[in-house]
Short mmCIF file of C-alpha atoms in Angstrom, two decimals:
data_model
loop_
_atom_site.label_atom_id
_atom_site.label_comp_id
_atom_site.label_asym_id
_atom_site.label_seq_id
_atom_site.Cartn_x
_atom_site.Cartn_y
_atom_site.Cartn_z
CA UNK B 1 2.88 -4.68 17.97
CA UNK B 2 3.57 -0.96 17.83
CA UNK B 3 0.63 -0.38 20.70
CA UNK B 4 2.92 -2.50 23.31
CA UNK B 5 5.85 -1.08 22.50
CA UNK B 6 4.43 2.84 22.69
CA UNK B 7 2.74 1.54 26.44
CA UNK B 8 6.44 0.31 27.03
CA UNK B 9 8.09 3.72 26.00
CA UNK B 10 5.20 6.06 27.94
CA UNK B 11 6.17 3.64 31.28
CA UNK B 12 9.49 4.03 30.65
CA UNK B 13 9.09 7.88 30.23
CA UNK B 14 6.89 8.25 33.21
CA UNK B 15 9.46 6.31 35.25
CA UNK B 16 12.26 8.05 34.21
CA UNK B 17 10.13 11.21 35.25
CA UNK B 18 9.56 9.76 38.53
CA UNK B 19 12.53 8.76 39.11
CA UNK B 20 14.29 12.21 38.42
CA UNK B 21 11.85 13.77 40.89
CA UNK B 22 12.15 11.70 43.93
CA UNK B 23 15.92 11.93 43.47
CA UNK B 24 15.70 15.28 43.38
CA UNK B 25 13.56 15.71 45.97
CA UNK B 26 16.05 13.58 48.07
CA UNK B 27 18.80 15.58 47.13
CA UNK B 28 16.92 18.97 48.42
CA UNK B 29 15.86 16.72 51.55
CA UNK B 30 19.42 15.84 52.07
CA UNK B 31 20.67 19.69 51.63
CA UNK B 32 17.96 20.79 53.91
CA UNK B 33 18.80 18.21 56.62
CA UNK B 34 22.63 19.33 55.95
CA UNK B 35 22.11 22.58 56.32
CA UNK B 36 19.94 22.00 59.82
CA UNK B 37 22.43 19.76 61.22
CA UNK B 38 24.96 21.95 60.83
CA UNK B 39 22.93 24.74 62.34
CA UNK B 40 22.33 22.49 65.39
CA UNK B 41 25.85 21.08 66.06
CA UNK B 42 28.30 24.54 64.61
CA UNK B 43 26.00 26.93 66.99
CA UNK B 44 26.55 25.10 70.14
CA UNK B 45 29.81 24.63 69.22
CA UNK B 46 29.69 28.28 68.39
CA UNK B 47 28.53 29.20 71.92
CA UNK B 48 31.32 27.10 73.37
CA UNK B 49 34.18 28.04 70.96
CA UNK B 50 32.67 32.16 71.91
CA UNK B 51 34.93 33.01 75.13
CA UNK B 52 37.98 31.40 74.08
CA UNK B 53 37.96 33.24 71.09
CA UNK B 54 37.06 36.22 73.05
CA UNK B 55 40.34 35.57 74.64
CA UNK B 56 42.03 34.29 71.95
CA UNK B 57 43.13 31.29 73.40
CA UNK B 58 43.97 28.99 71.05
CA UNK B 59 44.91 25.82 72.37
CA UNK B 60 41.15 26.06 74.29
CA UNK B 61 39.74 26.58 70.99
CA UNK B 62 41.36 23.76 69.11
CA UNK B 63 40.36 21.41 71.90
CA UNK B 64 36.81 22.15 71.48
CA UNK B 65 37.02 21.62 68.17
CA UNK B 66 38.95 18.30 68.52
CA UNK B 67 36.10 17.27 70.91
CA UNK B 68 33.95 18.19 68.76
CA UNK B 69 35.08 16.42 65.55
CA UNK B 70 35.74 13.07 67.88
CA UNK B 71 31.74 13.27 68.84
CA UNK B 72 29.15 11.37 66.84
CA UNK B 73 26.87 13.82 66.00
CA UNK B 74 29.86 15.29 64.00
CA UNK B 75 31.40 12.20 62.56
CA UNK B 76 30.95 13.30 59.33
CA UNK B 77 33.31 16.62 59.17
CA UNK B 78 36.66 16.03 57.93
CA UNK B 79 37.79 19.35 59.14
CA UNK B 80 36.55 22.19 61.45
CA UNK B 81 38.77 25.17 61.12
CA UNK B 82 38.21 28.84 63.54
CA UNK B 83 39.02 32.08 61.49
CA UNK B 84 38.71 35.69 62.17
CA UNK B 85 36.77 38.42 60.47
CA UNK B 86 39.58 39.12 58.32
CA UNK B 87 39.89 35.15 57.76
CA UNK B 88 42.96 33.93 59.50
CA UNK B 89 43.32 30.98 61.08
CA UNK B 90 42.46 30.77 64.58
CA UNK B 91 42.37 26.73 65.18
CA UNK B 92 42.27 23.94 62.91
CA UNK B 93 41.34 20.40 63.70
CA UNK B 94 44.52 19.72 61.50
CA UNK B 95 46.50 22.29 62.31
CA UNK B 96 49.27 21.01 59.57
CA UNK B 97 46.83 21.43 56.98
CA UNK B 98 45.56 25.28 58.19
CA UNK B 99 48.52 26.40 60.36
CA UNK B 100 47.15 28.80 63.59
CA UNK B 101 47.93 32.92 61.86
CA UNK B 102 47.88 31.71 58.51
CA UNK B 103 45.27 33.29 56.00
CA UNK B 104 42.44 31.19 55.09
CA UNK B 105 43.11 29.54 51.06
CA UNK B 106 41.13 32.11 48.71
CA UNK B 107 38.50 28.85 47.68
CA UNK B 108 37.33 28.59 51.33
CA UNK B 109 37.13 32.07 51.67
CA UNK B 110 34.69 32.39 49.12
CA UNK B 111 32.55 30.43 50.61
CA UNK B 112 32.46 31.99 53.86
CA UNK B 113 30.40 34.63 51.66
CA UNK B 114 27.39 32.43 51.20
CA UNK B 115 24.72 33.72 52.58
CA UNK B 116 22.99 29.98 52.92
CA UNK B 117 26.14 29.08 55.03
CA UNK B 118 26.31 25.95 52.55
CA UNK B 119 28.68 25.07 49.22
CA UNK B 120 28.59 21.74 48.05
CA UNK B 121 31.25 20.13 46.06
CA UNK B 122 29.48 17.25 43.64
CA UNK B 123 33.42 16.63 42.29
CA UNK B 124 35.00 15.70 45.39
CA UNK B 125 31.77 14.70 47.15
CA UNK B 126 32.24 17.31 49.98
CA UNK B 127 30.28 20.00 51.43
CA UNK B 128 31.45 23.22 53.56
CA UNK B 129 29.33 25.12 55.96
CA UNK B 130 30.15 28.04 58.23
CA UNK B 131 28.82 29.89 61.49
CA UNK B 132 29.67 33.15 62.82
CA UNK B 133 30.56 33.14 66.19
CA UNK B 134 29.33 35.90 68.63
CA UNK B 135 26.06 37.21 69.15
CA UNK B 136 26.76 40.74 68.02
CA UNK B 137 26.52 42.85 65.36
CA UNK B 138 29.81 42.33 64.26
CA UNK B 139 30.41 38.28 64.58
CA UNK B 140 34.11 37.48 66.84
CA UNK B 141 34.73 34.70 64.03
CA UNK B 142 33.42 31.89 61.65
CA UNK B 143 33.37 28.20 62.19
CA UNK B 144 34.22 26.34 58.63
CA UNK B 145 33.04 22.40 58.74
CA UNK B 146 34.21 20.35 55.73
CA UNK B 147 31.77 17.74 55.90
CA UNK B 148 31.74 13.71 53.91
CA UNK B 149 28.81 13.86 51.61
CA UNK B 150 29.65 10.04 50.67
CA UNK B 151 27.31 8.40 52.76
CA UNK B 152 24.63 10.93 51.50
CA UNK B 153 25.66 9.83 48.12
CA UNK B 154 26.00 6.28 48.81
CA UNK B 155 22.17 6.74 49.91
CA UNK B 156 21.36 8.23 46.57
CA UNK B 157 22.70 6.15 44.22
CA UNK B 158 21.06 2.86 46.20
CA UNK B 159 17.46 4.86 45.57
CA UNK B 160 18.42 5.33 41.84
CA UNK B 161 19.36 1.21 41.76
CA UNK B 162 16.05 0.68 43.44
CA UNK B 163 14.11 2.77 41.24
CA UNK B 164 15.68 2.01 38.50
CA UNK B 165 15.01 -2.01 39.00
CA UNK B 166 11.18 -1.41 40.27
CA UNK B 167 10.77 0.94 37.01
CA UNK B 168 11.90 -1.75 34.74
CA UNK B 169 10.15 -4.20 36.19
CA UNK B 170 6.91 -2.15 36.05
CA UNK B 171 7.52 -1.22 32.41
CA UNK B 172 7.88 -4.35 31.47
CA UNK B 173 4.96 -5.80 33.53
CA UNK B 174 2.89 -3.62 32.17
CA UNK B 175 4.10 -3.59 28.33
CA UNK B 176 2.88 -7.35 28.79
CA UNK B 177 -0.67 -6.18 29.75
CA UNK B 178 -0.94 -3.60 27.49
CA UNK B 179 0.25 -6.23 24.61
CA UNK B 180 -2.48 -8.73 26.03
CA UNK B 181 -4.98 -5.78 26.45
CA UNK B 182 -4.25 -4.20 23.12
CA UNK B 183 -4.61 -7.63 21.17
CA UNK B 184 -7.52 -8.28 23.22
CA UNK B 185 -9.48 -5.15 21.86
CA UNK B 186 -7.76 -5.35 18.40
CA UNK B 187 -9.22 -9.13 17.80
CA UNK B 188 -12.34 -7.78 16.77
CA UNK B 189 -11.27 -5.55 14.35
CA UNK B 190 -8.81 -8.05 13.01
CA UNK B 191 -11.79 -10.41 12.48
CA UNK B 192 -13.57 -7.93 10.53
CA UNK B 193 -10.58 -6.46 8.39
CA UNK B 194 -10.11 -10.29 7.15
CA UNK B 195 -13.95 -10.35 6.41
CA UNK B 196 -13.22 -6.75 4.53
CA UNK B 197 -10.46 -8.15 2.68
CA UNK B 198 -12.44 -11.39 1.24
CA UNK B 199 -14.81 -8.95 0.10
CA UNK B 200 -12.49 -7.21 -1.53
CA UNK B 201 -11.07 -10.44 -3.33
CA UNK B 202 -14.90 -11.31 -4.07
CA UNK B 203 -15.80 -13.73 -2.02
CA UNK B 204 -18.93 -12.13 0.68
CA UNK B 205 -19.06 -13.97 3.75
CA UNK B 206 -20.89 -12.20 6.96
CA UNK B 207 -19.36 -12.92 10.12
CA UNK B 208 -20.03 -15.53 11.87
CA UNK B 209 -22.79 -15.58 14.87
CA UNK B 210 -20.40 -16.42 17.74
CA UNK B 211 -18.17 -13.54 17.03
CA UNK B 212 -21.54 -10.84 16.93
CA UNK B 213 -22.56 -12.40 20.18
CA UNK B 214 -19.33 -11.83 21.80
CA UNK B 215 -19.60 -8.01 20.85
CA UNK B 216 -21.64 -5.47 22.56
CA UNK B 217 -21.34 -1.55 22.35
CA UNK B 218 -20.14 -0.01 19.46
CA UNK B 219 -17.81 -3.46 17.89
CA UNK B 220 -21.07 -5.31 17.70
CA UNK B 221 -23.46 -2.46 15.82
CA UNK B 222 -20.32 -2.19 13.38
CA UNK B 223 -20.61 -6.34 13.37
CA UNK B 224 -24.64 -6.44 12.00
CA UNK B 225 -24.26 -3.52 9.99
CA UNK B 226 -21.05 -5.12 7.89
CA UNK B 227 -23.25 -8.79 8.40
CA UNK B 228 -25.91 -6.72 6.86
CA UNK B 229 -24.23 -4.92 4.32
CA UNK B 230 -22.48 -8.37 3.58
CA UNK B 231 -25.96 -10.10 2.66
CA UNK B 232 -27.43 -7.42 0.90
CA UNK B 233 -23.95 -7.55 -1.69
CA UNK B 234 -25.04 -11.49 -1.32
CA UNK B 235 -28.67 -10.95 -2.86
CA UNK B 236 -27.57 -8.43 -5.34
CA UNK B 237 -24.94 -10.78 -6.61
CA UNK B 238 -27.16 -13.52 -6.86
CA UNK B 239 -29.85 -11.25 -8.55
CA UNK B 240 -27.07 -10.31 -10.63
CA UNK B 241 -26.25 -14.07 -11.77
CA UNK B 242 -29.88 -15.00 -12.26
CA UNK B 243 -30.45 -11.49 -14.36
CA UNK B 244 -27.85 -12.97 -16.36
CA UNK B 245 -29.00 -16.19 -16.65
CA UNK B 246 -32.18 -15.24 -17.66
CA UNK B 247 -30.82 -12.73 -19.76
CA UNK B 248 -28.32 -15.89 -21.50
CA UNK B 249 -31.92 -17.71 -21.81
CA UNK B 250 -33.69 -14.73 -23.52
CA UNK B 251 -30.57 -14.09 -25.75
CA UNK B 252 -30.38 -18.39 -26.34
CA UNK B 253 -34.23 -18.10 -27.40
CA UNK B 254 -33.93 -15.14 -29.71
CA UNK B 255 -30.95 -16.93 -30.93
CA UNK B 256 -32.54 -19.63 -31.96
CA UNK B 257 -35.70 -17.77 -32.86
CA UNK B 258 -33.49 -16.02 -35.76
CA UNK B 259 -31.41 -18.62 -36.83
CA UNK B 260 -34.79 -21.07 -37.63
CA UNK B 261 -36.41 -18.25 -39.37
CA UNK B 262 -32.68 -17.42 -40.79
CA UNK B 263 -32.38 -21.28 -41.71
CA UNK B 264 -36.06 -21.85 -43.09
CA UNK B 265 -36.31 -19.29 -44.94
CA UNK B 266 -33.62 -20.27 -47.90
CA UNK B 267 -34.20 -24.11 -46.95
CA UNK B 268 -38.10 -23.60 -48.17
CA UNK B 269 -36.27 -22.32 -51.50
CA UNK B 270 -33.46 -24.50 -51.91
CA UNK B 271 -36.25 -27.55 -51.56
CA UNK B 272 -38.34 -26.15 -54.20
CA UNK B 273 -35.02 -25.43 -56.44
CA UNK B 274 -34.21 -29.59 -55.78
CA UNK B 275 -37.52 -30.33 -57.38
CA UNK B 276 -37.32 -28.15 -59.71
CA UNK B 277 -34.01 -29.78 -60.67
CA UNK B 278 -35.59 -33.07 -60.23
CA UNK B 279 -38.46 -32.53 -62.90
CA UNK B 280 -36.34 -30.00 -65.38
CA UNK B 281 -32.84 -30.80 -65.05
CA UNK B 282 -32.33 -31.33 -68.90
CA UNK B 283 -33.27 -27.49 -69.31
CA UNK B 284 -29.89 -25.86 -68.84
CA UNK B 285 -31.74 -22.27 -67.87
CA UNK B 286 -33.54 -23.70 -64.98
CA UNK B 287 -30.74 -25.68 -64.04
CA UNK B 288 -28.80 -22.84 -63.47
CA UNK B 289 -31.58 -20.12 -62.17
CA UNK B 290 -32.34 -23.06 -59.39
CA UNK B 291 -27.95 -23.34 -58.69
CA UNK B 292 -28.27 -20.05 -58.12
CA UNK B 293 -30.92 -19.78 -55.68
CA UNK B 294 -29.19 -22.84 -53.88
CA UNK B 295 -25.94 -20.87 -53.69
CA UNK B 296 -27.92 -18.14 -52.32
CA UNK B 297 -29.70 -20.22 -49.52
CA UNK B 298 -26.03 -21.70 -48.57
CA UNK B 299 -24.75 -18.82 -48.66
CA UNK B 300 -27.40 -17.06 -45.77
CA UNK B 301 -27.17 -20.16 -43.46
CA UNK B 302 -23.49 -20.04 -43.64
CA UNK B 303 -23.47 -16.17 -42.60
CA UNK B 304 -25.80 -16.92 -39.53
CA UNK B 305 -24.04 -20.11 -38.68
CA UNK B 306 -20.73 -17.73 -38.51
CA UNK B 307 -22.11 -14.93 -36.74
CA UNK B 308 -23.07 -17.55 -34.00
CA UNK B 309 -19.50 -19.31 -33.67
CA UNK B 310 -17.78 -15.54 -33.45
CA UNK B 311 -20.56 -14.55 -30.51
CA UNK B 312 -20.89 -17.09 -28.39
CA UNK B 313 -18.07 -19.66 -28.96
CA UNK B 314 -14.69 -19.07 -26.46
CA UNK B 315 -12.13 -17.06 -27.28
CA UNK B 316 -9.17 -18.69 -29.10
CA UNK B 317 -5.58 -18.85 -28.34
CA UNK B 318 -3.27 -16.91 -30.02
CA UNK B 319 -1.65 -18.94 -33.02
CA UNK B 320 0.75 -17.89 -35.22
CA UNK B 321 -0.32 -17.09 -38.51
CA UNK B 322 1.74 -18.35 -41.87
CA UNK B 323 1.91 -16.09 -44.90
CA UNK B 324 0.93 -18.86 -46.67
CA UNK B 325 -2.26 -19.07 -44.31
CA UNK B 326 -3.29 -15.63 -45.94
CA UNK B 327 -2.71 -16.66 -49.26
CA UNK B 328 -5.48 -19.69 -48.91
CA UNK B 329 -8.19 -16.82 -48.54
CA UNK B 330 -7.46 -15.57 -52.39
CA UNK B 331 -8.75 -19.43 -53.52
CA UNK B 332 -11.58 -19.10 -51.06
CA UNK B 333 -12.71 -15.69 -52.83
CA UNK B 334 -11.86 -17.47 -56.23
CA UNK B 335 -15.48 -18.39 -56.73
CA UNK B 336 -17.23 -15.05 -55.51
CA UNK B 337 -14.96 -13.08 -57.91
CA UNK B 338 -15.11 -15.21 -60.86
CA UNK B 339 -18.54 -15.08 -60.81
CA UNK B 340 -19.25 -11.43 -60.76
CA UNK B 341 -16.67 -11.16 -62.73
CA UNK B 342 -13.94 -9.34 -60.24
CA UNK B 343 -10.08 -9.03 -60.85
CA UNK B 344 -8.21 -9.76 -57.48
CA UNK B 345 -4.77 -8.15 -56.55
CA UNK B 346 -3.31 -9.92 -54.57
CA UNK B 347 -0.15 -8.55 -52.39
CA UNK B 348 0.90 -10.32 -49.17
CA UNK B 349 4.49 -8.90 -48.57
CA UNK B 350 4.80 -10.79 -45.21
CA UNK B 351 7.76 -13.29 -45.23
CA UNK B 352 7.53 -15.15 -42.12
CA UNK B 353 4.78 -16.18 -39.39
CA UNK B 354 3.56 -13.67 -37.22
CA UNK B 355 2.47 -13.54 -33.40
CA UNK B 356 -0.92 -13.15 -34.21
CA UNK B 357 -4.50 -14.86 -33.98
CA UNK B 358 -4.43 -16.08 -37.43
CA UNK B 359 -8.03 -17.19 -36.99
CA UNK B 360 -9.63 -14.23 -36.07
CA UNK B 361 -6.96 -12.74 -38.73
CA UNK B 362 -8.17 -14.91 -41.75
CA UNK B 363 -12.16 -14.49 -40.56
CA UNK B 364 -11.52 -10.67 -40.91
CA UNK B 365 -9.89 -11.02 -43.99
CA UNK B 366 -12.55 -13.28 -45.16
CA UNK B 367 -15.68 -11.35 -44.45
CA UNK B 368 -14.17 -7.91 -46.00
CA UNK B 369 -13.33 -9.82 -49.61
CA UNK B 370 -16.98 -10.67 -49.51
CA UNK B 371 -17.73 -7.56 -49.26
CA UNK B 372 -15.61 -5.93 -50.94
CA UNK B 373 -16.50 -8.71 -54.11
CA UNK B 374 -20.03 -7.87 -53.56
CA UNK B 375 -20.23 -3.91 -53.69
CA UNK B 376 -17.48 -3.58 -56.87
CA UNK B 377 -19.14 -3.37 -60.15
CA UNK B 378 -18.37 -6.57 -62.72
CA UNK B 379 -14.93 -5.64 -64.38
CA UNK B 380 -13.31 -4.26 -61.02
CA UNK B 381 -10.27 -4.92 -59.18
CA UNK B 382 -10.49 -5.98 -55.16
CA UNK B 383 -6.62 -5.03 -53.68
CA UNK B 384 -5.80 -6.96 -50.90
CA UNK B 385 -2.06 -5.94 -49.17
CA UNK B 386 -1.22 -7.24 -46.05
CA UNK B 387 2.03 -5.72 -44.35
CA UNK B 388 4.29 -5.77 -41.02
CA UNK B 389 3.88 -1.83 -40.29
CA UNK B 390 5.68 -0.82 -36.95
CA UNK B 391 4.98 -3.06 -34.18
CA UNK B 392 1.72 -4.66 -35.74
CA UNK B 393 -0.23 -6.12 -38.95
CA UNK B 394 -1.55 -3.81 -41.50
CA UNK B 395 -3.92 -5.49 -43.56
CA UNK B 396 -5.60 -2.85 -46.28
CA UNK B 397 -8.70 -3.84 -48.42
CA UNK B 398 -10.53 -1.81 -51.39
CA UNK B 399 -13.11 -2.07 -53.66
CA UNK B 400 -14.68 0.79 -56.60
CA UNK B 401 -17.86 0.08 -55.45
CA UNK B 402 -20.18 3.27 -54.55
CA UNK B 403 -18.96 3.66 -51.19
CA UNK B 404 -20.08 1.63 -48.15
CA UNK B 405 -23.16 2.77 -46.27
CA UNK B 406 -22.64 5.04 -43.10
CA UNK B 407 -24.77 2.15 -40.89
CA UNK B 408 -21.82 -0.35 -42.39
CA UNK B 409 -19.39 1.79 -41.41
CA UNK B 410 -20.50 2.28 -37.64
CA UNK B 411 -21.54 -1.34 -37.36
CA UNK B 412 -17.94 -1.94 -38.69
CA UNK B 413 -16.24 0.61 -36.13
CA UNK B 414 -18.85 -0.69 -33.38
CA UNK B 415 -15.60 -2.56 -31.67
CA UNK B 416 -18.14 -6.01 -31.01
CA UNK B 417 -20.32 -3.85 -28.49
CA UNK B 418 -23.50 -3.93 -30.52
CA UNK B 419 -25.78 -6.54 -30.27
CA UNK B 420 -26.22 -8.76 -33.41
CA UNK B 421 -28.39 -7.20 -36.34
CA UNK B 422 -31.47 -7.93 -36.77
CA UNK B 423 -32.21 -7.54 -40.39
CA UNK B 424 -29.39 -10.12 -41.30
CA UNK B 425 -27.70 -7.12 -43.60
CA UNK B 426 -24.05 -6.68 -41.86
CA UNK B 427 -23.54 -9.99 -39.97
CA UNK B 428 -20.13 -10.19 -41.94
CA UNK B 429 -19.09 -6.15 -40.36
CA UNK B 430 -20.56 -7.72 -37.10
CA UNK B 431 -18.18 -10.32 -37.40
CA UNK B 432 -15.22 -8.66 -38.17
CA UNK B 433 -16.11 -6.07 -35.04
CA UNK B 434 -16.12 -8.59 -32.72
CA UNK B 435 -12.87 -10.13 -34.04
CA UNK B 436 -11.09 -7.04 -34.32
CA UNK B 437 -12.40 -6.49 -30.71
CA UNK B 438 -11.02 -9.79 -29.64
CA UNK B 439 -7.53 -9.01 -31.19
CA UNK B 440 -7.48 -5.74 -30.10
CA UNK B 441 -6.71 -4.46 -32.86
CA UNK B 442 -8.03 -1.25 -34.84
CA UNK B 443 -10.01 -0.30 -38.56
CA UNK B 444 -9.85 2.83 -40.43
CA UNK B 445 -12.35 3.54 -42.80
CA UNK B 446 -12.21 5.66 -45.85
CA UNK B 447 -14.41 6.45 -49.18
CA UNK B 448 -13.76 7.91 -52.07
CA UNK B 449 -11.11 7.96 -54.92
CA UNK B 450 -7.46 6.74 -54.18
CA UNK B 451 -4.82 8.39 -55.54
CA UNK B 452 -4.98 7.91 -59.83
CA UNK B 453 -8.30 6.45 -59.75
CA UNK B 454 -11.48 7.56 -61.08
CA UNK B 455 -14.05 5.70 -59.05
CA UNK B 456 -15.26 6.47 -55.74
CA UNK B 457 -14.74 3.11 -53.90
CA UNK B 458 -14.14 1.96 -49.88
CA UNK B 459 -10.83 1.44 -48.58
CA UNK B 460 -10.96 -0.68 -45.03
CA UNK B 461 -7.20 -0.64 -43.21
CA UNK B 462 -7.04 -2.92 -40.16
CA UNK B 463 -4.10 -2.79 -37.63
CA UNK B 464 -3.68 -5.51 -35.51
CA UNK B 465 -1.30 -4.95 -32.91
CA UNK B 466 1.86 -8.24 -32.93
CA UNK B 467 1.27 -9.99 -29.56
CA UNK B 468 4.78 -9.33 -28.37
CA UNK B 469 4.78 -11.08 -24.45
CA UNK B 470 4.00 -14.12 -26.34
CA UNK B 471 6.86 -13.84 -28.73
CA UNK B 472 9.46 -13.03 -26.03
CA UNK B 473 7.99 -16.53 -24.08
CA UNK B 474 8.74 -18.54 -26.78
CA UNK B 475 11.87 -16.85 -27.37
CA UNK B 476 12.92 -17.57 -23.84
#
């Protein structure tokens, strides 16, 4: 739109130009056929008006001039008035307005000192020219002609109307070709912005046949080279999906590859612990050495079977997550501690649900008590404290174990980005990564001795940001 209406402004421009220049070539037309008019009629009336002023007869003199101003070729002076050098009045066509002896007004005087014997007056629409009268060095006398500029005028202002109406009707004439023009050349570069801006928004599409045929010159090379850039994004896509399908096979079959040997492994002793139980139950020290080793094999399936669900299972929605939900994890840990002998402090100091993704939350939790059960010596406390600090969840763990291992601690801080371990040592960490990832929340590390305490032991602090757009939509 702004192309038509800057071809509409240049017409207008250029006719405004062109109009100001014929009128003012009119207008110098008009002065120059003035001033040769006047020439023509004032000298022979000059040469007539010459031995009467000679003689200064007066009444001979004004009836030239009245002749004169009753002729056509002078129809258009108003007044014709005779002076002498020293500018009194000789003869008058009106003799009541310019008496005969009476000096000539100061403004008229004036102009008899032109030397281009022509003074126009735009305000009243008049124009005054004079001629001297005598052929000698010294002139006998001036004839002044007020002359009616009005039809001149007139003229004028009927070639401004007309070029006024023939300028408007051009501009506009033309601001509707240059609109159709314009559009016309812009179509092709509206087709391919649109093709541009589905790219953009992810869907490739090249453009279609019967608009490349339609283009030639430089519109159709850009047309192939964006219908060719267009497929090769295309193919790389779709060598990007099948990559990744592939890569989802390869990563299903090494999934499954790990989790048989995972699973096989402890079923092949939990069988032989079943028979064993089956021919020597009575004896209470192989009932319990084969108990064990079944605990053991449940145990290891259950840790692959979770790292599974956290990688590849969708992400959940955020729930809210009960204090009492927390408190369910120190029953769940009951067993683990009791049997390597582990006190449990327990401190949950959070007094109403929370906007957070208790799953993920209690999973977390979960996995580090584990832990934590499993490095502390027998006759060691586990603290557990879980606490609104700031704007999020601060959930802080120890043990009095040795410290954890520095691979731990960077699987731990690995935020979910590292693939799943191989050994099966730190699929619990792993897990807790990925959740924390999920949650996006943060962990803090630190060994050594807390404050009053003797043993060395691993502190893990996660913060887990309160999901507060959620909150404010339910408050709403």
């Amino acid at each position: 739109m702004k192309a038509p209406l800057l071809v509409a402004g240049l017409m207008a421009a250029v006719g405004s130009l062109i109009s100001y220049t014929v009128l003012t070539r009119l207008a110098e037309e008009q002065q120059a056929q003035t001033r040769q008019l006047a020439a023509a009629h004032l000298g022979s009336l000059a040469v007539a008006i010459e031995p009467h002023l000679a003689r200064q007869d007066v009444w001979e003199t004004f009836d030239v001039l009245d002749h004169a101003r009753r002729a056509a070729t002078m129809a258009s002076a108003r007044q014709l008035v005779v002076v002498q050098p020293d500018a009194s009045v000789v003869a008058a066509s009106d003799p009541m307005a310019y008496p005969v002896g009476t000096p000539l007004p100061e403004g008229l005087r004036a102009r008899l000192g032109r030397s281009d014997g022509l003074s126009i007056d735009s305000t009243h629409e008049l124009a005054w020219v004079h001629w001297p009268i005598g052929s000698g060095a010294v002139p006998l006398g001036h004839i002044l002609a007020e002359l009616d500029l009005r039809p001149l005028v007139r003229l004028r202002h009927e070639v401004l109307m007309t070029l006024i109406a023939v300028n408007a009707g051009l501009t506009l004439m033309l601001a509707l070709l240059g609109y159709a023009l314009v559009r016309r050349l812009l179509r092709p570069l509206a087709v391919l912005d649109d093709h541009v801006e589905r790219m953009r928004l992810g869907v490739v599409e090249p453009i279609p046949g019967r608009y490349v045929v339609e283009q030639t010159g430089e519109i159709g090379r850009l047309y192939r080279r964006f219908n060719a850039m267009a497929t090769a994004v295309a193919e790389r896509e779709a060598l990007a999906a099948r990559l990744a399908d592939e890569e989802k096979l390869a990563l299903l079959g090494r999934l499954a590859s790990g989790m048989a040997h995972e699973v096989n492994n402890p079923l092949g002793g939990m069988l032989t612990a079943v028979d064993t139980l089956q021919r020597h139950g009575g004896d209470e020290a192989v009932r319990l050495r084969s108990a064990a080793l079944i605990e053991r094999g449940l145990r290891g399936i259950g840790n692959v079977v979770r790292a599974a669900l956290v990688a590849y299972k969708e992400p959940l929605e955020a729930i809210e997550m009960a204090p009492d939900e927390l408190d369910d994890l120190r029953f769940l840990v009951a067993h683990e501690a009791q049997r390597r002998r582990i006190g449990l402090l327990w401190e949950n100091r959070l007094d109403k649900p929370l906007p957070v993704n208790g799953a993920a939350v209690r999973q977390m939790v979960l996995n580090l008590l584990l832990n934590a059960c499993r490095a502390s010596p027998p006759g060691s406390p586990v603290t557990m404290t879980a606490e609104v600090r700031g704007r999020g969840l601060r959930i802080v763990i120890r043990d009095e174990g040795a410290g954890m291992p520095s691979e731990m601690v960077a699987l731990l801080g690995c935020r979910g980005s590292t693939s799943l371990p191989q050994s099966g040592r730190g699929l619990g960490l792993w897990t807790v990564a990925r959740l924390l990832d999920r949650v996006g929340g943060e962990v803090e590390v630190a060994i050594g001795p807390a404050a009053g305490e003797p043993a060395v032991g691993t502190t893990v602090t996660l913060s887990i940001p309160l999901q507060q757009t959620r909150r404010s939509h339910e408050a709403a």
